[in-house]
mmCIF file of C-alpha atoms and ligand atoms in Angstrom:
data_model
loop_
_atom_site.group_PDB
_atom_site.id
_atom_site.type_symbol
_atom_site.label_atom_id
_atom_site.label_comp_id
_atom_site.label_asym_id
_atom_site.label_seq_id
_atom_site.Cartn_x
_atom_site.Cartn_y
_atom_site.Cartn_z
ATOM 1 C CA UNK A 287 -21.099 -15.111 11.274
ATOM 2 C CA UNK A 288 -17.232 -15.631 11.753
ATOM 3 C CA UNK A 289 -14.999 -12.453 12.186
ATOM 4 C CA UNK A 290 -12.122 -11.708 10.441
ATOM 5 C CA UNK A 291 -9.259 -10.664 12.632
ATOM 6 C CA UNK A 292 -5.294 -9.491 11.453
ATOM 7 C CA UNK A 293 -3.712 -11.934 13.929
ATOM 8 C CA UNK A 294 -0.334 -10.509 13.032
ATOM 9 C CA UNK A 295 1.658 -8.412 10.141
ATOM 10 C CA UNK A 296 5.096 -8.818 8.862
ATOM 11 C CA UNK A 297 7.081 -6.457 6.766
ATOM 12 C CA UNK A 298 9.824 -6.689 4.550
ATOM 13 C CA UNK A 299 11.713 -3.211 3.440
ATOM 14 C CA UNK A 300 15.236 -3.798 0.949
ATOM 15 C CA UNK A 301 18.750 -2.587 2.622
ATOM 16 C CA UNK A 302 19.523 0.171 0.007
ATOM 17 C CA UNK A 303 18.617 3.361 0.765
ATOM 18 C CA UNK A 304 18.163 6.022 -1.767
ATOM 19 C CA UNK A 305 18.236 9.523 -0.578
ATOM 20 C CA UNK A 306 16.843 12.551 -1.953
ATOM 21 C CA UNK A 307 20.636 13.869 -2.757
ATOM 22 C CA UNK A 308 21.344 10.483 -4.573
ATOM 23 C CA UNK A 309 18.293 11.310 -6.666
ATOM 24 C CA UNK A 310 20.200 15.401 -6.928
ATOM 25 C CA UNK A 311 23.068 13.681 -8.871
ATOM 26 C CA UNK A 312 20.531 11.764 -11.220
ATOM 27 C CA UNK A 313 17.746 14.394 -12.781
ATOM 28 C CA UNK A 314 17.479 18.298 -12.284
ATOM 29 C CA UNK A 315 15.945 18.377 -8.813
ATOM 30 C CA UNK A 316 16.925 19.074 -5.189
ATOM 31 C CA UNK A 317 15.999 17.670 -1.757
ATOM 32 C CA UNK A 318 14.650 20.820 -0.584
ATOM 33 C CA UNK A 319 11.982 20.832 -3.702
ATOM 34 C CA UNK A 320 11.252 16.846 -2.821
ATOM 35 C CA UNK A 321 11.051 17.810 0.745
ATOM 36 C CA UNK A 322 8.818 20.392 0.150
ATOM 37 C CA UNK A 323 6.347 18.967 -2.553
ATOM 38 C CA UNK A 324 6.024 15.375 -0.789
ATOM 39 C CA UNK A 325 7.568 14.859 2.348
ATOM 40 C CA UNK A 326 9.789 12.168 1.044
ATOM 41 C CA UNK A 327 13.398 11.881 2.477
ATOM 42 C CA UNK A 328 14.934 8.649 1.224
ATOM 43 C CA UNK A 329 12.856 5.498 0.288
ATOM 44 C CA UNK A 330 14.264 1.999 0.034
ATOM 45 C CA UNK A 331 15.614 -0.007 -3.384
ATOM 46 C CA UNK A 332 15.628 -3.748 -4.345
ATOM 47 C CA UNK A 333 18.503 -5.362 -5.817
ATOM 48 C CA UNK A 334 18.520 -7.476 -8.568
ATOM 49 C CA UNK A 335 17.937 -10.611 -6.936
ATOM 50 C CA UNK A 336 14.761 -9.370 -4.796
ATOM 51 C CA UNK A 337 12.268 -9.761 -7.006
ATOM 52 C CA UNK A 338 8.281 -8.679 -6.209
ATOM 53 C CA UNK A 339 8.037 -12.143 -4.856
ATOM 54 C CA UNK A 340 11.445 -12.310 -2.628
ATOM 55 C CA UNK A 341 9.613 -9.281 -1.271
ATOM 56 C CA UNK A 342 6.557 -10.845 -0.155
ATOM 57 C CA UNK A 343 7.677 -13.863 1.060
ATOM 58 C CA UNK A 344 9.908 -11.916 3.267
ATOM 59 C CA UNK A 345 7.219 -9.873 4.789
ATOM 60 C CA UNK A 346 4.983 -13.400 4.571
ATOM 61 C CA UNK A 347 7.524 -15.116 7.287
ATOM 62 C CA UNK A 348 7.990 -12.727 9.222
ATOM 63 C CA UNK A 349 3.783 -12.270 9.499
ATOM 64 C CA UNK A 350 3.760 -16.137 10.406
ATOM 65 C CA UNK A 351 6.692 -16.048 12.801
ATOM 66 C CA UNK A 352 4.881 -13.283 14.766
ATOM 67 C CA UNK A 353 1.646 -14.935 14.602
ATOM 68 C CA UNK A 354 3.300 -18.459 15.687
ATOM 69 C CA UNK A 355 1.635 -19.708 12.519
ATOM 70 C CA UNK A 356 2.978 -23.083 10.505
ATOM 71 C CA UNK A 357 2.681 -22.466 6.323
ATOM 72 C CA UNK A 358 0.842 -25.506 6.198
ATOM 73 C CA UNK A 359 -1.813 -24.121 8.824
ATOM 74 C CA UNK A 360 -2.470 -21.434 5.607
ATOM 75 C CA UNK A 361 -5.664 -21.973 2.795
ATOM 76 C CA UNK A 362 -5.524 -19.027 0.778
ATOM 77 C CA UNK A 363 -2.843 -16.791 -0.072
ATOM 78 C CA UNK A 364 -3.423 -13.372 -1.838
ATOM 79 C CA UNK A 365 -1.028 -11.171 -3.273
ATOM 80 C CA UNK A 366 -1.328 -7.460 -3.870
ATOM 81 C CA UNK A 367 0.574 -6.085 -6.603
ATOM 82 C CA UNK A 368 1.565 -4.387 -9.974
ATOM 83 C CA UNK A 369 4.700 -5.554 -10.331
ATOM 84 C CA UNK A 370 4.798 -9.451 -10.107
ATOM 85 C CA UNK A 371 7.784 -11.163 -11.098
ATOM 86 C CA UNK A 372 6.025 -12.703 -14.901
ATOM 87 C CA UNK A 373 2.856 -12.026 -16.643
ATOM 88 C CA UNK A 374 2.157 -15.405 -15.689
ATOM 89 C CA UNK A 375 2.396 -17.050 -13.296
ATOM 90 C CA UNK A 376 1.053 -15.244 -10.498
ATOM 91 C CA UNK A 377 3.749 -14.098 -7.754
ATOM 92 C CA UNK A 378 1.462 -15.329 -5.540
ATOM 93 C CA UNK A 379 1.868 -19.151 -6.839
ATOM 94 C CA UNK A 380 5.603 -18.105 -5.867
ATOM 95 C CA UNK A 381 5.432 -17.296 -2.639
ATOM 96 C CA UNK A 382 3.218 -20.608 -1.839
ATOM 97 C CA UNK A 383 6.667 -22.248 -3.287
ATOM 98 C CA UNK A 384 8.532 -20.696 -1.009
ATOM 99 C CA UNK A 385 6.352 -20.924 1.802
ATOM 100 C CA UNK A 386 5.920 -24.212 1.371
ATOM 101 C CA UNK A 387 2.169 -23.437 1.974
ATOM 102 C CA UNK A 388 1.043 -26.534 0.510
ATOM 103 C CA UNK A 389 -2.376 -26.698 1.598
ATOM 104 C CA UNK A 390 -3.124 -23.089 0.530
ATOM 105 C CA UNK A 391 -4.778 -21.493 -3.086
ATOM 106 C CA UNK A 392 -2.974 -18.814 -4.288
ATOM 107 C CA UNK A 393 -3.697 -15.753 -6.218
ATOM 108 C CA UNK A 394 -2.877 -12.472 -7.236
ATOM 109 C CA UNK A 395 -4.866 -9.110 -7.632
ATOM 110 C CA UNK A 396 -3.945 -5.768 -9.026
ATOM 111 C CA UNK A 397 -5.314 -2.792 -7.717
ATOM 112 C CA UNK A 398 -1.894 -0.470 -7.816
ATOM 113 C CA UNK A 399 -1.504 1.792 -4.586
ATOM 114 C CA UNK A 400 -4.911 0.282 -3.290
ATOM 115 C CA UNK A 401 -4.105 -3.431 -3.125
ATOM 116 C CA UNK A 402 -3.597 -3.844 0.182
ATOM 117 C CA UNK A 403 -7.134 -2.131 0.962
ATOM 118 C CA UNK A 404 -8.815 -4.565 -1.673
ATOM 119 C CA UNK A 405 -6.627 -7.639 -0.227
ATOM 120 C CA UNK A 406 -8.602 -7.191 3.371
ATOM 121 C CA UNK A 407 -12.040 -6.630 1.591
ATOM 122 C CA UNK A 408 -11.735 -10.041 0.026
ATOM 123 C CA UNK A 409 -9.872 -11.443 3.248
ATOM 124 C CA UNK A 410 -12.996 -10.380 4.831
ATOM 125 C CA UNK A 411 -15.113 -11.778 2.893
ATOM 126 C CA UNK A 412 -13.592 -15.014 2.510
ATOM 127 C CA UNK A 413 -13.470 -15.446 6.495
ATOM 128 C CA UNK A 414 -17.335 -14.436 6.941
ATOM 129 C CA UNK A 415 -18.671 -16.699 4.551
ATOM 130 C CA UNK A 416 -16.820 -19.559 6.214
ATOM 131 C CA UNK A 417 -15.056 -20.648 3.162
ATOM 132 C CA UNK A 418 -11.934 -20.128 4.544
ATOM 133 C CA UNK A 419 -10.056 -19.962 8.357
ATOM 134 C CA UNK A 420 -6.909 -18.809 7.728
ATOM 135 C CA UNK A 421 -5.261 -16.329 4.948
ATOM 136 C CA UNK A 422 -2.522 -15.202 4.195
ATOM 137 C CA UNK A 423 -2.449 -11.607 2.439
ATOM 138 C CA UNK A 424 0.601 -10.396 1.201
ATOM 139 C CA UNK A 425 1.383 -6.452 -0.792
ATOM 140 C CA UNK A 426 4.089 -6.635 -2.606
ATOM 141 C CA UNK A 427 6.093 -4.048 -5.193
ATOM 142 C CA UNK A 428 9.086 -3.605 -6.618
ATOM 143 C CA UNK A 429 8.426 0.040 -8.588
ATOM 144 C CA UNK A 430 11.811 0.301 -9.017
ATOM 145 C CA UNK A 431 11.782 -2.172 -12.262
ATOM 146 C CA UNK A 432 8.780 0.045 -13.800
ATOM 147 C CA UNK A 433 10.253 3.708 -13.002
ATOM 148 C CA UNK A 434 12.688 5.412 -14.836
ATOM 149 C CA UNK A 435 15.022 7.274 -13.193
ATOM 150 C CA UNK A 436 15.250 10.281 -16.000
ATOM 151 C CA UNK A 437 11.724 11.063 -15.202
ATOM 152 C CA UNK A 438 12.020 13.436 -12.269
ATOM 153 C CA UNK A 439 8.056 13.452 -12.186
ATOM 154 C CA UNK A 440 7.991 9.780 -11.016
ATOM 155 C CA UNK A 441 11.635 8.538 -9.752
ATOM 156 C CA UNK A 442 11.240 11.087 -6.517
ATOM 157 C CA UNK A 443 8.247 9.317 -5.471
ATOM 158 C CA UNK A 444 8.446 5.582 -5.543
ATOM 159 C CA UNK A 445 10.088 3.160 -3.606
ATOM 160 C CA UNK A 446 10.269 -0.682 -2.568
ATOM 161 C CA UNK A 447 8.885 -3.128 -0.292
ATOM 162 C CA UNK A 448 6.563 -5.649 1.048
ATOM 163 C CA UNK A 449 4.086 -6.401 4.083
ATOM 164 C CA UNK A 450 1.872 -9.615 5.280
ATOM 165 C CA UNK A 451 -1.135 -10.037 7.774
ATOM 166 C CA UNK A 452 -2.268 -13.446 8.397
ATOM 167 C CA UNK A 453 -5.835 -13.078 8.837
ATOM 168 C CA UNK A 454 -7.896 -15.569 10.700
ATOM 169 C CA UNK A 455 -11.627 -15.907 12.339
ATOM 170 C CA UNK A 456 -9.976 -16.000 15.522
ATOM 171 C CA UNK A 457 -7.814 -15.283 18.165
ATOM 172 C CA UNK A 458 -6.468 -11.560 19.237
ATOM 173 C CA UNK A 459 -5.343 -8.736 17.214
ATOM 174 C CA UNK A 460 -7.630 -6.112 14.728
ATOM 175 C CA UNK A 461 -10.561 -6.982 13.645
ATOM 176 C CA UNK A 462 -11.840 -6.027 10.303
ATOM 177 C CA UNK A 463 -14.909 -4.110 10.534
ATOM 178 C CA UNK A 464 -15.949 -3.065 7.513
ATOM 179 C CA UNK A 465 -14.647 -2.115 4.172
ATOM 180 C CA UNK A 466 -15.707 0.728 0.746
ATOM 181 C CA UNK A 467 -14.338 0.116 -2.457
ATOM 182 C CA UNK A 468 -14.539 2.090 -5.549
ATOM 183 C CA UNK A 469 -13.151 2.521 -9.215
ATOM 184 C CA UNK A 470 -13.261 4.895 -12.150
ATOM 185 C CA UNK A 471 -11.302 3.790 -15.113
ATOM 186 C CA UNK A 472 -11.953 6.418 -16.992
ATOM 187 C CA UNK A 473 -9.078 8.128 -15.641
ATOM 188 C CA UNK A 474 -6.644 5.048 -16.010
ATOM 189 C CA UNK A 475 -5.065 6.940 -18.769
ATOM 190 C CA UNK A 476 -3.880 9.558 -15.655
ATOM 191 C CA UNK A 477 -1.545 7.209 -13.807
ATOM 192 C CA UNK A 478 0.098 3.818 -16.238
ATOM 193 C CA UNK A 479 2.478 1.969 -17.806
ATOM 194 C CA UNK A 480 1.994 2.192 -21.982
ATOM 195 C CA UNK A 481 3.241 -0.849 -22.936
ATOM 196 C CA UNK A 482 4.072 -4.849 -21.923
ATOM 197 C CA UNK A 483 0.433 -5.763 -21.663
ATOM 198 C CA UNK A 484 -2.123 -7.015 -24.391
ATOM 199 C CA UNK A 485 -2.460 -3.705 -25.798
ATOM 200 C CA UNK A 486 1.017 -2.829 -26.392
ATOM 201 C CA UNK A 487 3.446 -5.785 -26.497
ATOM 202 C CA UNK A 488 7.157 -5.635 -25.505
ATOM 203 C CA UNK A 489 8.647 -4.583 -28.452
ATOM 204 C CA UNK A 490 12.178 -2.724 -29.689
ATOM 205 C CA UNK A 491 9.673 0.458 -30.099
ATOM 206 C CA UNK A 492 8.486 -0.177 -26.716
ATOM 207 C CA UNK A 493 11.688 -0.222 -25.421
ATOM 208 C CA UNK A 494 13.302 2.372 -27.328
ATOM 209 C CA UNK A 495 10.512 4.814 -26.131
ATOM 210 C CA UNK A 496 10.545 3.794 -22.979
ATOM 211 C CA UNK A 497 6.822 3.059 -22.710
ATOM 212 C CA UNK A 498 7.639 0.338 -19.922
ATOM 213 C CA UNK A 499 7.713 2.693 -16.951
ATOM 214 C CA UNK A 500 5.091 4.441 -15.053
ATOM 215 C CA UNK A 501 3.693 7.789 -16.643
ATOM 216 C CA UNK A 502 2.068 10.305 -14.426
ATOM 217 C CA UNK A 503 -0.043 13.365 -14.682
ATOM 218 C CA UNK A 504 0.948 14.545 -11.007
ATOM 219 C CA UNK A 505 -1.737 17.090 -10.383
ATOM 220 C CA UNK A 506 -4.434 15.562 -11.643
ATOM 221 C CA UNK A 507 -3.756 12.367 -9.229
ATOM 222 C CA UNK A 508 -3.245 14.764 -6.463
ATOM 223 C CA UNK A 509 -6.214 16.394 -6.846
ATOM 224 C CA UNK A 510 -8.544 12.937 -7.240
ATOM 225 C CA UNK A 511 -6.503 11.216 -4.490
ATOM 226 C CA UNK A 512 -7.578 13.649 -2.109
ATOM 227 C CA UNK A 513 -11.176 13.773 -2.614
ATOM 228 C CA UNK A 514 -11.783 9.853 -3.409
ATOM 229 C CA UNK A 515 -9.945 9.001 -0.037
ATOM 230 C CA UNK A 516 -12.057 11.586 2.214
ATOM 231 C CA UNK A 517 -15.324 10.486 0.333
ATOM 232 C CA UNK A 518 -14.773 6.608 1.019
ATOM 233 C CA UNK A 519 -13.443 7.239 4.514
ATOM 234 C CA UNK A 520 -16.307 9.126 5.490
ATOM 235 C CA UNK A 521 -18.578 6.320 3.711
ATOM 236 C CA UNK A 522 -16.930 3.604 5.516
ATOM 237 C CA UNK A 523 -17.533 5.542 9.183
ATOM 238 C CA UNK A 524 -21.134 5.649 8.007
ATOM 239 C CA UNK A 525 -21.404 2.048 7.483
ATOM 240 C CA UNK A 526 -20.173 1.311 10.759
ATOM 241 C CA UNK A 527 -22.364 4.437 12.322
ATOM 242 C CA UNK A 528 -19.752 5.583 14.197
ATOM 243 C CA UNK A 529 -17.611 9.420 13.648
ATOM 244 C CA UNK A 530 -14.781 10.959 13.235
ATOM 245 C CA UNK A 531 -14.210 11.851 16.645
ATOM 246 C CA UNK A 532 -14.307 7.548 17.534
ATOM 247 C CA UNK A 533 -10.993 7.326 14.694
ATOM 248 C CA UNK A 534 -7.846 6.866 16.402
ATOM 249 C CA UNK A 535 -5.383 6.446 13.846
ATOM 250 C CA UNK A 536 -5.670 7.233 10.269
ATOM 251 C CA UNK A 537 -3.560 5.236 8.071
ATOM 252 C CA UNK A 538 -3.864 7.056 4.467
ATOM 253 C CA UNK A 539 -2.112 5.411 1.343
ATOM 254 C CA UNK A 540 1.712 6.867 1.613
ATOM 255 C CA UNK A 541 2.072 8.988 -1.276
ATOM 256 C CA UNK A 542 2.412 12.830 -0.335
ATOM 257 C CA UNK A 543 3.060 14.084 2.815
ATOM 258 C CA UNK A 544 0.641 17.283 1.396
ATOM 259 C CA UNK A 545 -2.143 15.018 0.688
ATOM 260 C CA UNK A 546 -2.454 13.493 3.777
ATOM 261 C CA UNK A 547 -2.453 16.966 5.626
ATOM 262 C CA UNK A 548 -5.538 17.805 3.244
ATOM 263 C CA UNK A 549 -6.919 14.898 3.571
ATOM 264 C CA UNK A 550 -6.647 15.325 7.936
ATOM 265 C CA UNK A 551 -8.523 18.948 7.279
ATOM 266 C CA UNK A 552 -11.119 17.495 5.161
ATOM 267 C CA UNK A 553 -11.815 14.991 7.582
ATOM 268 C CA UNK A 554 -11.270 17.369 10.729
ATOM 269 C CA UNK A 555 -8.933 15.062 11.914
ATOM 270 C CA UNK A 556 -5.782 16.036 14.109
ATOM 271 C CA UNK A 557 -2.577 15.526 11.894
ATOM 272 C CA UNK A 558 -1.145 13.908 15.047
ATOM 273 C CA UNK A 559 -3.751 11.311 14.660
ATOM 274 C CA UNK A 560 -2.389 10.398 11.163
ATOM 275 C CA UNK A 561 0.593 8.123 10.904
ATOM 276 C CA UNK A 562 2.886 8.474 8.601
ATOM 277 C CA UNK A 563 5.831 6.454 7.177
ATOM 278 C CA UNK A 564 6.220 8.686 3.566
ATOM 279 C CA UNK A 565 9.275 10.216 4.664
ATOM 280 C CA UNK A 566 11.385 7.210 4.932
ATOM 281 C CA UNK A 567 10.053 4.562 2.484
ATOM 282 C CA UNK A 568 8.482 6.662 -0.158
ATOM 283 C CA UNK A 569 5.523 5.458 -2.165
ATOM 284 C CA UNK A 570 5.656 1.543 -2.000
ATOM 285 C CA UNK A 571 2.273 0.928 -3.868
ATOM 286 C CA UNK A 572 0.365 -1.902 -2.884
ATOM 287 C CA UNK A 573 2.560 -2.296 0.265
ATOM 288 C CA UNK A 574 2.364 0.909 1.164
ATOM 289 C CA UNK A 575 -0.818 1.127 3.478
ATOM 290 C CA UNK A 576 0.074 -1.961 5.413
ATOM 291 C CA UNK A 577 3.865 -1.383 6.527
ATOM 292 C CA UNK A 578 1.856 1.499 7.690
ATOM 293 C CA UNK A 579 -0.088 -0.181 9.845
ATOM 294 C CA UNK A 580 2.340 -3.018 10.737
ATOM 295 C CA UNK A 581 4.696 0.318 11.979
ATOM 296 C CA UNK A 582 2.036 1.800 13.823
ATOM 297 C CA UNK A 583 1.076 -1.638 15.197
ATOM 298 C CA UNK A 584 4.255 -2.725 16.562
ATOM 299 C CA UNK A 585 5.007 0.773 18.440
ATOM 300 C CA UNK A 586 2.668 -0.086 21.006
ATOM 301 C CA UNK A 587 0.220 2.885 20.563
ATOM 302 C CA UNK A 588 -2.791 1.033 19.152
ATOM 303 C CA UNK A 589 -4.921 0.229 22.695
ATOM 304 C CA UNK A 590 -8.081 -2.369 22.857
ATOM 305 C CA UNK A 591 -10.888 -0.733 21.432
ATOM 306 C CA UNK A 592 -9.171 1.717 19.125
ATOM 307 C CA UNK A 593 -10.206 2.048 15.774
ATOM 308 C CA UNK A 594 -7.848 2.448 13.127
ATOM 309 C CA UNK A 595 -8.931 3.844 9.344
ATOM 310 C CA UNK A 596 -7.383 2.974 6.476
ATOM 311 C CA UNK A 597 -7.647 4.812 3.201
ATOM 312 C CA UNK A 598 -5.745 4.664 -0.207
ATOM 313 C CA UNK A 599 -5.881 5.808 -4.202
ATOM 314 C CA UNK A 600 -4.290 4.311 -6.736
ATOM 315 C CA UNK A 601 -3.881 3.557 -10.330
ATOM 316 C CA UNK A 602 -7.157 2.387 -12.538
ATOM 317 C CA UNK A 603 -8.322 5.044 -10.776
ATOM 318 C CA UNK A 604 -8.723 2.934 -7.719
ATOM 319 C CA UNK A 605 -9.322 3.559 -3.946
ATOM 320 C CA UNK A 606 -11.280 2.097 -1.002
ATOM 321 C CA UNK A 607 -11.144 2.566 2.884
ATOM 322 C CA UNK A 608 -11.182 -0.127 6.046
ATOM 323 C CA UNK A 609 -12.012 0.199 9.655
ATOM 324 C CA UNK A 610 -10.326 -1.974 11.668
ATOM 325 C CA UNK A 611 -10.920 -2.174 15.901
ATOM 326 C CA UNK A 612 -8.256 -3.566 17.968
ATOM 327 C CA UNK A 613 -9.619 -6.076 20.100
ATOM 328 C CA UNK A 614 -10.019 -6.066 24.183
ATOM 329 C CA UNK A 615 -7.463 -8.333 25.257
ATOM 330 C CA UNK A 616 -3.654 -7.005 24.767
ATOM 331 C CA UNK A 617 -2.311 -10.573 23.628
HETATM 332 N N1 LIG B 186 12.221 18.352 -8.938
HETATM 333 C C1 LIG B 186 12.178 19.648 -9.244
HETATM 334 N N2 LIG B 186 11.193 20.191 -9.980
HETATM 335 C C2 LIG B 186 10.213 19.368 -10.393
HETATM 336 C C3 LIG B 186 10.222 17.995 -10.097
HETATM 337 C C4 LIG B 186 11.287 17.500 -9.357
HETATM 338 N N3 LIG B 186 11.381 16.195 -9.028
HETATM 339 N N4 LIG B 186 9.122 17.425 -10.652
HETATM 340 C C5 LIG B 186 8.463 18.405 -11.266
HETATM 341 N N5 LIG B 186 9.125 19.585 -11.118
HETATM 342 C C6 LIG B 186 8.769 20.906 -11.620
HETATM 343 C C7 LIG B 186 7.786 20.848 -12.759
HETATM 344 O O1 LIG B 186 8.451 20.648 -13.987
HETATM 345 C C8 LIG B 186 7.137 22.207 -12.669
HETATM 346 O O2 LIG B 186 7.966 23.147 -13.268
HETATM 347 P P1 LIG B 186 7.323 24.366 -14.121
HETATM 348 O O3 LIG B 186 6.466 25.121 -13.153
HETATM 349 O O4 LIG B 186 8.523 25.079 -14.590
HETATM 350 O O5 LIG B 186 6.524 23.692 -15.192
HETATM 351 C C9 LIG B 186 7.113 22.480 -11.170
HETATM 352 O O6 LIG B 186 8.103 21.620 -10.589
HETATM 353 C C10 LIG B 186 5.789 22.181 -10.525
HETATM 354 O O7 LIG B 186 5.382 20.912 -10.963
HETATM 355 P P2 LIG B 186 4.010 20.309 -10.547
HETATM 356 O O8 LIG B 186 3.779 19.014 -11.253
HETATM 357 O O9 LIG B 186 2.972 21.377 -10.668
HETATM 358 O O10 LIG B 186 4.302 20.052 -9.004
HETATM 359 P P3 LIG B 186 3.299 19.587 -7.898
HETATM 360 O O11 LIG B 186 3.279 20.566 -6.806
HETATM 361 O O12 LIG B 186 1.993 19.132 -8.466
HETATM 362 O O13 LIG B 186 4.044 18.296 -7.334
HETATM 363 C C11 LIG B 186 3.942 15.913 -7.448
HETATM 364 C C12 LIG B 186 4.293 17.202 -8.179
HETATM 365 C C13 LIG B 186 4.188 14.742 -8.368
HETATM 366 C C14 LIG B 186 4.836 15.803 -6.217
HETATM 367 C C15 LIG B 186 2.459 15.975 -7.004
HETATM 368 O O14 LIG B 186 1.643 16.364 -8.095
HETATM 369 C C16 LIG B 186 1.959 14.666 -6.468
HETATM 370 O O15 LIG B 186 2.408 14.207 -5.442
HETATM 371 N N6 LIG B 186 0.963 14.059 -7.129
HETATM 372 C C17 LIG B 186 0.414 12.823 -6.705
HETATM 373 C C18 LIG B 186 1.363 11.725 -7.044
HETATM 374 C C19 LIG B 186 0.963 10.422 -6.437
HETATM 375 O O16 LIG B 186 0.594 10.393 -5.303
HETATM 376 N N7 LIG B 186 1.088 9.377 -7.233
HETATM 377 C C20 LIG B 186 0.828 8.075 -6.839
HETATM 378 C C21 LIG B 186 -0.592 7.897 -6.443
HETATM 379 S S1 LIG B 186 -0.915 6.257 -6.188
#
């Protein structure tokens, strides 16, 4: 059976910074109560022109430039995100454009904050089976267009940005061991956005009541992150019979700098061993897992053989875990 290997990642993150004492001058709240209740510092905001799909295909270049990879060498391209540019078409469709992938399919697939983990289950897949060599998987999200910034429960936490791996069944770089995925959607009501889908159109109401930005119950997502993302981990490790102890990164979805620590006790797991990126970029959704990685990747820690877990939670409720093991040679 073919392997499926991240060959190389790419990441895109917008110029504008917004601080935590921007965000002092916009709602009733302070960078020391940010600071202390998430670990956030500043996170990174689109302009007008970079749309969800500017974002990806950004991060989707620079993947291929660092893997020395031709568009046209691409079959499949899969997007990651809750914020594409139109109901329809997909943003992936987009990026192709751009790309000028023109042998690939494209899609997209939402699975909020856990897109990126879903992304390599289905890269995976895709690669074993044979039915394709090469894929492109891109996480992309622009919260900024669905947050709004007089909501000082949400516009603290979110930020922008996009990554890429190009994924093949060869060739040097992490290989994608196994995967867990999981969903309860009786708790989608937790973590949304009201309106501008089939259930509530766009409307002057809408609008007016501002049911087009994300609505959070804070605690409540906390409290389910935490557990879903030490349950799946530990399910994943099973799967691949190997323990704690053989992890040596964590990569946990970026939301909370608090949840990862709890998370890192409840897997008796050094914090040192968990990187994190929260403190600069904020929550980027989807993307937020793999500029993770594609941080962690690049600084030259990860050493042949290591194994690297990823974890993440998101709206639906969603969440899901991946092992990945860097492979022997140091290419
Ligand atoms: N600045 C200052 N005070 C704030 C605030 C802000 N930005 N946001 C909320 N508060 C206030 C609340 O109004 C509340 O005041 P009260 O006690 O007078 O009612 C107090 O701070 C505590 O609020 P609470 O919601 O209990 O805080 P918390 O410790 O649960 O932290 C979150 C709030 C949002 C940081 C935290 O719940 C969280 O990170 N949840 C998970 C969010 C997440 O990860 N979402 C995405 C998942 S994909």
């Amino acid at each position: 059976m073919p392997t499926a290997i991240i060959n190389s990642l790419g990441t895109y993150l917008p110029k504008k910074i917004l601080t935590n004492f921007d965000l002092e001058k916009m709602v009733d709240t302070t960078d020391s109560w940010i600071k202390e209740r998430t670990g956030i510092e500043e996170r990174r905001i689109a302009d007008d022109e970079e749309t969800t799909s500017i974002l990806g295909f950004k991060a989707a270049s620079a993947a291929l430039q660092n893997g020395n990879c031709s568009p046209d060498k691409i079959e499949l391209i899969i997007l990651a995100t809750t914020t594409s540019d139109y109901p329809m078409p997909s943003s992936a469709a987009l990026i192709q454009a751009m790309l000028k992938a023109t042998n690939a399919g494209a899609f997209d697939i939402q699975a909020a904050c856990s897109g990126f983990i879903y992304g390599l289950t289905l890269a995976k897949a895709y690669i074993e089976a044979n039915i394709y060599k090469k894929i492109l998987l891109v996480a992309s999200d622009k919260l900024s267009s669905v947050i709004n910034y007089e909501d000082r429960n949400t516009c603290i936490l979110f930020g922008d940005g996009a990554v890429a791996a190009l994924i093949s069944n060869e060739g040097e770089g992490l290989e994608i061991k196994t995967s867990n995925l999981g969903a309860e959607g009786i708790y989608s009501q937790h973590l949304l956005i009201p309106a501008g889908g089939s259930k509530k159109p766009a409307s002057e109401d809408t609008v007016k009541d501002k049911l087009h930005s994300v609505k959070m119950e804070g605690k409540e997502v906390f409290k389910h992150a935490i557990r879903r993302m030490a349950k799946s981990s530990l399910e994943c490790l099973e799967k691949l019979n190997i323990q704690v102890k053989d992890i040596n990164w964590v990569i946990p979805h970026q939301a909370n700098f608090r949840i990862m620590e709890t998370l890192a006790k409840q897997l008796e797991i050094p914090f040192s061993k968990v990187f994190r990126t929260v403190h600069k970029y904020g929550n980027t959704s989807a993307a937020s897992v793999g500029i993770a990685l594609s941080e962690l990747f690049e600084s030259q820690e990860v050493k042949p053989k290591d194994h690297l877990l990823l974890t993440a939670f998101g709206s639906g409720f969603t969440w899901g875990s991946v092992i990945l093991k860097k492979t022997e040679t140091n290419d």
